[in-house]
XYZ file of C-alpha atoms in Angstrom:
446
model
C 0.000 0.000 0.000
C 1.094 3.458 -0.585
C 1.631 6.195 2.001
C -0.968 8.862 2.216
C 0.325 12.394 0.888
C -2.133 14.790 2.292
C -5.001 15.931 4.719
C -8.371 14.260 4.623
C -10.345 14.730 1.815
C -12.511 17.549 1.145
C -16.385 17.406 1.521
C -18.272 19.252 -1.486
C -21.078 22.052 -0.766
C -24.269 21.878 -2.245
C -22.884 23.620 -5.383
C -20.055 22.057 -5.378
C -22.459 18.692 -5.323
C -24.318 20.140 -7.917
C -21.403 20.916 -10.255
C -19.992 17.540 -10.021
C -22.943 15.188 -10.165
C -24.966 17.967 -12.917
C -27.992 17.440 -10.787
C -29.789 20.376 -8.574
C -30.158 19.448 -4.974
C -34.014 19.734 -5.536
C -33.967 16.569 -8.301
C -31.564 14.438 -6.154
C -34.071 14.943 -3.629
C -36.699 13.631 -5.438
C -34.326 10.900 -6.967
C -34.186 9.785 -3.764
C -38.003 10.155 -2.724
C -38.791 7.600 -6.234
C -36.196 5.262 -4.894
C -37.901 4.993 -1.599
C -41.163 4.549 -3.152
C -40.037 1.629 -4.707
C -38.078 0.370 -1.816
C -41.517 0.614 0.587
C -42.902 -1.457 -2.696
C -40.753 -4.120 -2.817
C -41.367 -4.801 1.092
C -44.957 -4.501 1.084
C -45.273 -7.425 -1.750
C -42.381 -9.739 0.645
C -44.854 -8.957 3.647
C -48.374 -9.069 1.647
C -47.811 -12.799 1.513
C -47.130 -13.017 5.629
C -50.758 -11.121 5.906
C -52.760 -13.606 4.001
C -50.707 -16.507 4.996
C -53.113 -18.687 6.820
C -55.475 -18.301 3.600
C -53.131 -19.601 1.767
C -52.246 -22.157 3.849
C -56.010 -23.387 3.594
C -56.261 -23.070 -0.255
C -53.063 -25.204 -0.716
C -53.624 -27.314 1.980
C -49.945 -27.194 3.456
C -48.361 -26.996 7.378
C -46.264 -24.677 8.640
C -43.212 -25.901 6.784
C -44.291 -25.561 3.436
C -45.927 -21.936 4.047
C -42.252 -21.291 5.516
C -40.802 -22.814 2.367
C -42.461 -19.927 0.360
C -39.915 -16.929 1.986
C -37.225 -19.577 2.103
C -37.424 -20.032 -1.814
C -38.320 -16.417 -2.355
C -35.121 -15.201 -0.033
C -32.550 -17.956 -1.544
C -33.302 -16.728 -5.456
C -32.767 -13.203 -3.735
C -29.577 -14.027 -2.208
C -28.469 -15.933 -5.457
C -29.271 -13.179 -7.917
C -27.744 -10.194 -5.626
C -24.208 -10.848 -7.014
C -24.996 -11.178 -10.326
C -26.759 -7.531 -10.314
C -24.377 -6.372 -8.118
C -22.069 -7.097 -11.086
C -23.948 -5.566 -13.171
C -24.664 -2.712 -11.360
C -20.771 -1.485 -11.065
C -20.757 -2.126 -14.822
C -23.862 -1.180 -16.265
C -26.254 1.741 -16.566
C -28.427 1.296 -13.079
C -31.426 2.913 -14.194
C -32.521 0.565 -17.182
C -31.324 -2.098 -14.529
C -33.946 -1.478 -12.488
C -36.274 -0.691 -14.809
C -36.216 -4.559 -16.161
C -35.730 -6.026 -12.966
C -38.843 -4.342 -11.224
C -41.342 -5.114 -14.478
C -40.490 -8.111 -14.708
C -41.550 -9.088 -10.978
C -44.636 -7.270 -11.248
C -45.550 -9.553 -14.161
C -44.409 -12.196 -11.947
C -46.190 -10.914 -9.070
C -49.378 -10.516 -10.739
C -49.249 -14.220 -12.433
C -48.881 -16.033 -8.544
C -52.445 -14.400 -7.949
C -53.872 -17.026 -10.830
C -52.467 -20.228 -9.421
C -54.765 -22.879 -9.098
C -54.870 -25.207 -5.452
C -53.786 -28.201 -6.842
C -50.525 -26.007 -8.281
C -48.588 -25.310 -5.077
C -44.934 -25.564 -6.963
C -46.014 -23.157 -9.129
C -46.344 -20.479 -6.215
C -42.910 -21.162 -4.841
C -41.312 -20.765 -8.713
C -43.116 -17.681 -8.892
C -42.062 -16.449 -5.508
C -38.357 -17.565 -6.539
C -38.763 -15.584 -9.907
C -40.014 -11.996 -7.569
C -36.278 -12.637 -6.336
C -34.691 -11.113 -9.456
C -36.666 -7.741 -9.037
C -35.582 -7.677 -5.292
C -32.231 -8.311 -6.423
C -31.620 -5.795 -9.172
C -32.822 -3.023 -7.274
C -31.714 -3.753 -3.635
C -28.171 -3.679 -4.789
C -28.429 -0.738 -7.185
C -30.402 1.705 -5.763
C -28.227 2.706 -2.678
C -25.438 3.147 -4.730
C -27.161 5.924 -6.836
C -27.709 7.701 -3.343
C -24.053 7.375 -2.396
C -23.130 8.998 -6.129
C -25.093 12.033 -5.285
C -24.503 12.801 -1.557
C -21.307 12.683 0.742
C -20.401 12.570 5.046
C -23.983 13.367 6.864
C -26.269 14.216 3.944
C -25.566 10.614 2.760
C -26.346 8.814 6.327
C -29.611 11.168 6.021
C -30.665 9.969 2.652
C -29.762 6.637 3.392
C -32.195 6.706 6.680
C -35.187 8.065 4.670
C -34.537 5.395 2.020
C -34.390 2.583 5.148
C -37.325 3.956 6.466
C -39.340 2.189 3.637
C -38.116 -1.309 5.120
C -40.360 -1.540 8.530
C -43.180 0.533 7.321
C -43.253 -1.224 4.107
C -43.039 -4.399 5.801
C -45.633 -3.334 8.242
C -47.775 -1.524 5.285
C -47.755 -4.638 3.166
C -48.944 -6.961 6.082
C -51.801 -4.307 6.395
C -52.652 -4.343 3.273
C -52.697 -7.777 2.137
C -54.879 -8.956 5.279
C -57.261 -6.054 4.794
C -57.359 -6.589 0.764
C -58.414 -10.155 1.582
C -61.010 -9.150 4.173
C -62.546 -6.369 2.052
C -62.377 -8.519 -1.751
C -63.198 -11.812 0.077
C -60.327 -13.551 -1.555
C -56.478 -13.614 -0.684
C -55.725 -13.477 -4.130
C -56.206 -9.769 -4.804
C -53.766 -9.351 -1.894
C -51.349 -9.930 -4.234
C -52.557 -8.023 -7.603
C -52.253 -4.807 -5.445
C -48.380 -4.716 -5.927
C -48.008 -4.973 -9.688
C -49.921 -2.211 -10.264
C -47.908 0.004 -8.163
C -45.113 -1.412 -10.040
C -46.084 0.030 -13.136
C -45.758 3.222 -11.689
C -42.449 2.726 -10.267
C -41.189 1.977 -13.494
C -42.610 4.654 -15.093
C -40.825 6.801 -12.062
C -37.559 5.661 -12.735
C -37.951 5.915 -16.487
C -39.006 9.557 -16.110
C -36.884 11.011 -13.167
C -33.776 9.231 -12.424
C -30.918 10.210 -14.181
C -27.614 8.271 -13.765
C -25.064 10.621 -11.421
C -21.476 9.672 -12.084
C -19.964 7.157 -10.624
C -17.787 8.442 -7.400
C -17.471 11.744 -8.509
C -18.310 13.346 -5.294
C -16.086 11.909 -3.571
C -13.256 13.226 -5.786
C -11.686 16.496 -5.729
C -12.441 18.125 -8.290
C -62.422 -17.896 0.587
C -65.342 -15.541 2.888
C -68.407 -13.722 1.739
C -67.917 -9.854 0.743
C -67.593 -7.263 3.750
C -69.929 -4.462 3.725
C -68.564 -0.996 3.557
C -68.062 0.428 7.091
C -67.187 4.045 8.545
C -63.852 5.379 8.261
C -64.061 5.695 12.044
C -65.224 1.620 12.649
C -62.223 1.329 9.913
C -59.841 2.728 12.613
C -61.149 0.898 15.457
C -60.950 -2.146 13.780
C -57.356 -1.403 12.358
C -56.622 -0.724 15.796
C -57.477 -4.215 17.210
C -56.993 -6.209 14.322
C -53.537 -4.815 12.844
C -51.895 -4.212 15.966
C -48.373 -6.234 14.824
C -48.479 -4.451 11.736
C -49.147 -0.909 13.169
C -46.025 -1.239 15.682
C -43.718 -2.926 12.953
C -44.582 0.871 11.066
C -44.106 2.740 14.209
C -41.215 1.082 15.545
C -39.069 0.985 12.450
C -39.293 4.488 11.921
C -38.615 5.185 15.199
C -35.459 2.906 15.267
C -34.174 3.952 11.961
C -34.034 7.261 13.312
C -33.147 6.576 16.601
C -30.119 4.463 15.593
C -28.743 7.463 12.817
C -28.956 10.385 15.098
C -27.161 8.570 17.887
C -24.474 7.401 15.647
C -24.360 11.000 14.400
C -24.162 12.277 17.863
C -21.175 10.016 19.098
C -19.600 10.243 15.488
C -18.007 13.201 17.155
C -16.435 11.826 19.827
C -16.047 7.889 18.896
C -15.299 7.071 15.034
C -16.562 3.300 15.814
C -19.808 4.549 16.664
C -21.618 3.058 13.871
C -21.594 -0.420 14.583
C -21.416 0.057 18.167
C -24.696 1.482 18.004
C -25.471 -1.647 15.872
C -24.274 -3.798 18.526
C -26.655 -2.152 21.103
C -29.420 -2.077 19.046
C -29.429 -6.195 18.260
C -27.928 -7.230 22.161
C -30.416 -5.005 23.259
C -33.704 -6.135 21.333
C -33.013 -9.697 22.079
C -34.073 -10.060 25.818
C -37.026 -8.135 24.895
C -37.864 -10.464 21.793
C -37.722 -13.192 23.961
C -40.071 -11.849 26.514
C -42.610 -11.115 24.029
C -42.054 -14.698 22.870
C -42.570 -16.150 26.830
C -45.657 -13.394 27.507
C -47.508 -14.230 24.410
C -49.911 -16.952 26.159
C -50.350 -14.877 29.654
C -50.599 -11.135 28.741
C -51.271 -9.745 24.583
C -50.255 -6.883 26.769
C -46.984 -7.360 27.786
C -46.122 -9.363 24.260
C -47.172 -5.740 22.557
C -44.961 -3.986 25.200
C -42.001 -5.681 24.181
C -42.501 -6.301 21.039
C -42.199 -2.716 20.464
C -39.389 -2.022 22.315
C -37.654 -5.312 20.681
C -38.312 -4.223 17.294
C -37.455 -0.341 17.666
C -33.707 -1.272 18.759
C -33.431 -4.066 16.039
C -34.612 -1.306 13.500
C -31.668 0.802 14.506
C -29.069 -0.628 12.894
C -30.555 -0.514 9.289
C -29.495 2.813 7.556
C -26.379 2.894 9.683
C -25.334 -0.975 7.859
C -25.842 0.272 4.634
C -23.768 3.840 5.473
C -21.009 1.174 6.684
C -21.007 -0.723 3.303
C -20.835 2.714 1.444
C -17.988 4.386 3.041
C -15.384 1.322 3.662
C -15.903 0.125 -0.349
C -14.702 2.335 -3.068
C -17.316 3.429 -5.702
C -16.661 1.721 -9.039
C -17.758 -1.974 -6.603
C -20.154 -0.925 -4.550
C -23.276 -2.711 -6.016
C -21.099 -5.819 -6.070
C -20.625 -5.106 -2.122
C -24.334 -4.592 -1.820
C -24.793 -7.906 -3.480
C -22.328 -9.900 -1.336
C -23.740 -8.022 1.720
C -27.162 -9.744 1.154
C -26.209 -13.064 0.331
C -24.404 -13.032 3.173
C -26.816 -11.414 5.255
C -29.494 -13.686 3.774
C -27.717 -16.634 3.914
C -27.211 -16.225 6.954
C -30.482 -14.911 8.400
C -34.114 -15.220 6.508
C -33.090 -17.605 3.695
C -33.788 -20.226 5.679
C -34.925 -19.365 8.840
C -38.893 -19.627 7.804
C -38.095 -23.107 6.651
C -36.172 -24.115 9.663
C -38.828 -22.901 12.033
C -41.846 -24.044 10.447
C -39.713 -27.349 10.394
C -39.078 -27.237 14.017
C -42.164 -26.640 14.597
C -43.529 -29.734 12.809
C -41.304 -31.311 14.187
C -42.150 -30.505 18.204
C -46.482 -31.109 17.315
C -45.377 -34.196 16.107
C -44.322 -35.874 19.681
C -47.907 -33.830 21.790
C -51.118 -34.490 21.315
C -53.119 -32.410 18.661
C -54.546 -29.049 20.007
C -54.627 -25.370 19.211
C -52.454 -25.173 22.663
C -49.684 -27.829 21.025
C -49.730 -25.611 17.901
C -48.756 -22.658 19.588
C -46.397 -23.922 21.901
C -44.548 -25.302 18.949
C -44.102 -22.021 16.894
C -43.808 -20.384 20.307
C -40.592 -22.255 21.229
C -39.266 -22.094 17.879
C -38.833 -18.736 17.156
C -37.040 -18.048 19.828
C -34.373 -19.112 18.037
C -34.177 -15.501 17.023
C -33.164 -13.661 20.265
C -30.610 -16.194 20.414
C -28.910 -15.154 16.313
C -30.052 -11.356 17.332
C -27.248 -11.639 19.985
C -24.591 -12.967 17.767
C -25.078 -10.643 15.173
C -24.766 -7.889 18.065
C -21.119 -10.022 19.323
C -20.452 -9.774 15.260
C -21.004 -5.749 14.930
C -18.001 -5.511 18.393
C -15.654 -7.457 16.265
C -16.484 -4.862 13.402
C -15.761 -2.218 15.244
C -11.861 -3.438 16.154
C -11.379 -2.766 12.260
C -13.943 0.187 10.985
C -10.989 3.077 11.213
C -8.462 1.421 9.333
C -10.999 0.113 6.879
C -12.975 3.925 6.438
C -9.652 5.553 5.906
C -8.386 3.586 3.107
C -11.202 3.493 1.201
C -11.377 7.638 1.326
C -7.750 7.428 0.440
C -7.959 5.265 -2.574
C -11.198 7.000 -4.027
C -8.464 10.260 -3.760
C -5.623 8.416 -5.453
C -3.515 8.695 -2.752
C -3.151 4.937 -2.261
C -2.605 2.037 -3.898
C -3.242 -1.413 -3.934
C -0.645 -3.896 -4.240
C -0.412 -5.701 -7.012
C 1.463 -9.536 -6.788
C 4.735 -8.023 -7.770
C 4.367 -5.743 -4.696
C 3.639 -8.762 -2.426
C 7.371 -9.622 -1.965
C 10.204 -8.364 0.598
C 14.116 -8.541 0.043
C 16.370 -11.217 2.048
C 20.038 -11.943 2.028
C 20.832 -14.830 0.225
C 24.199 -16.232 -0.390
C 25.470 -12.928 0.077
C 23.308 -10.907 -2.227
C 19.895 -9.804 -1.564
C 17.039 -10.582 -3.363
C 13.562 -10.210 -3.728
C 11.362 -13.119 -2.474
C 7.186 -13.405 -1.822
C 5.965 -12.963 1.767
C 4.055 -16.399 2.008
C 7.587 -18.269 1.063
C 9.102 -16.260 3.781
C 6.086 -16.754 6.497
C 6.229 -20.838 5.723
């Protein structure tokens, strides 16, 4: 590596942001309001699926493993596809990427809604096949906000963009039970979606505009419901959709919670990112497990801490993805955002519905049938979560030992002021029957 040759670099002002990416800061603005639009789509259609779930448990006829399978097939052609858009992505023009990627899984999207019972495969290839929209705008799209803001008007973006993850995850379970309930039929649930999609092409088509690469960080089945008040609405939102309602709440709570702390002690700790991350998942786990252990004796209580749970799990989001952007150098970050999720994935929700629905089989299968043995079941096996929340908390510590080293050479590189070595530079110089010469490290380490 080569030796750093001046101060750090430079952050651009708004004009000089302007000047450099050719954009006014009013139309990156609302490049980055279209990109969260689509980013609270595309988790409303993963979580319309978890609101009609028991329906479609009923019209296929399945158990809890095979409903499970659905996210685990949907999540593994995510993680699978991420690196090959994340490829493209550093290479190709990210708008028309997106563009294809999100059309084609609101065709996709809108063909699962027309599956006959006796087809359940066909569901779970569809499902796998909304994976390639995920994928070629979940790597993309934060990328484009990193080419057209630096320092804190980045981690600002980036939080309003991560807000669309808990309240479109809590928006789409909304919707999808409350489509079913007022249509009579699950299926609409997910013909809602598409046509949104439509829109969000037409958005990207219309007012994106491809910033350059890194340039700012150079120099230079029921009968039909009758139509109710908007009031009864409410009330009934309010006691029906409660999960929902506090996923919404608590994510944007926790989103912003987590960013304006790590802002805060940015000033006086530069591994305040993921320590905050580390707080945020050791913390939420005690109180996911409570919920988990109160759900039978007080709805209460399991509310209580569900809330709390989820608002310091949500804080880690937009600070993760700030992370990624700043310690990888522009021309690969969409391949970072791809490995990020298959790794993430992999080791998180690709096949964590499958494993608990199968533990959960599994347990019913040695009690006697009853609607207490059911819940016990799913009751014991997700708490299996708490338990990976607090080694992905132990994981962000271990981050922290290396985030200065890693956030300096990245700023320094994007500056040209160092270098990586290439596999001549790998190699030191040794005497060697009097003379010296030049020899790798690993021959010398063995």
């Amino acid at each position: 590596m080569g030796n750093p040759k001046s101060e750090d670099p430079e952050v651009p002002d708004r004009e000089g942001l302007q000047r450099i990416t050719g954009l006014s800061s009013g139309r990156s603005a609302l490049i980055v309001a279209v990109l969260c639009y689509i980013n609270l789509l595309n988790y409303m259609d993963r979580f319309t699926v978890a609101g009609v779930l028991p329906d479609i448990e009923q019209f296929f006829d399945i158990g809890d493993s095979s409903s499970g399978l659905i996210q685990t097939v949907f999540i593994s052609s995510y993680m699978v596809l991420a690196p090959v858009f994340g490829y493209l992505g550093d290479r190709y023009n990210r708008k028309y990427l997106m563009c294809g990627g999100i059309a084609f899984w609101s065709l996709v999207t809108l063909g699962s809604s027309f599956i006959p019972r006796e087809r359940f495969w066909l569901l779970l290839l569809t499902r796998g096949l909304v994976g390639v929209g995920e994928a070629s705008y979940s790597t993309i799209a934060p990328t484009l906000i990193a080419d057209l803001f630096v320092a804190d008007q980045r981690s600002r973006m980036l939080s309003v963009f991560y807000f669309a993850i808990p309240v479109g995850s809590g928006l789409g379970y909304i919707a999808g039970s409350k489509v079913k309930d007022v249509a009579g039929d699950w299926h609409w649930a997910l013909r809602v979606t598409p046509g949104l999609g439509v829109l969000a092409v037409l958005l990207l088509f219309l007012v994106v505009r491809e910033p350059p690469r890194g340039a700012v960080e150079r120099h230079s089945h029921s009968p039909p419901l009758n139509p109710t008040s908007w009031w009864e609405d409410l009330r009934a939102l309010a006691r029906n959709l409660i999960f929902g309602l506090i996923t919404c709440l608590t994510g944007v709570l926790g989103v912003g919670l987590g960013v304006e702390i790590s802002r805060r002690l940015r000033r006086s700790n530069p591994r305040a990112d993921p320590l905050v991350c580390a707080a945020g998942l050791l913390g939420s786990s005690p109180f996911l497990f409570l919920s988990l252990a109160c759900a039978r004796g007080s709805i209460v209580a399991t509310y209580i801490f569900i809330f709390i749970g989820e608002t310091l799990l949500s804080m880690n989001w937009a600070i993760v993805a700030d992370i990624l952007l700043y310690v990888v150098i522009p021309t690969r970050r969409s391949t970072a955002e791809a490995f990020q999720i298959v790794l993430s994935h992999l080791l998180g929700d690709a096949g964590s519905p499958y494993l608990i629905g199968l533990i959960s089989d599994r347990l019913r299968q040695g009690w006697p049938p009853s609607f207490l043995s059911e819940f016990r079941a799913l009751q014991f096996s997700l708490m299996l979560c708490a338990f990976m929340g607090a080694l992905g908390g132990a994981a962000f510590l271990g981050a922290a030992i290396f985030i200065e080293g890693d956030r300096r050479r990245a700023q320094l590189h994007v500056q040209g002021l160092l270098h990586e070595a290439g596999p001549a530079d790998d190699r030191i110089v040794v005497p060697q029957r009097g003379r010296s010469t030049r020899v790798p490290v690993s021959s010398v380490l063995i």
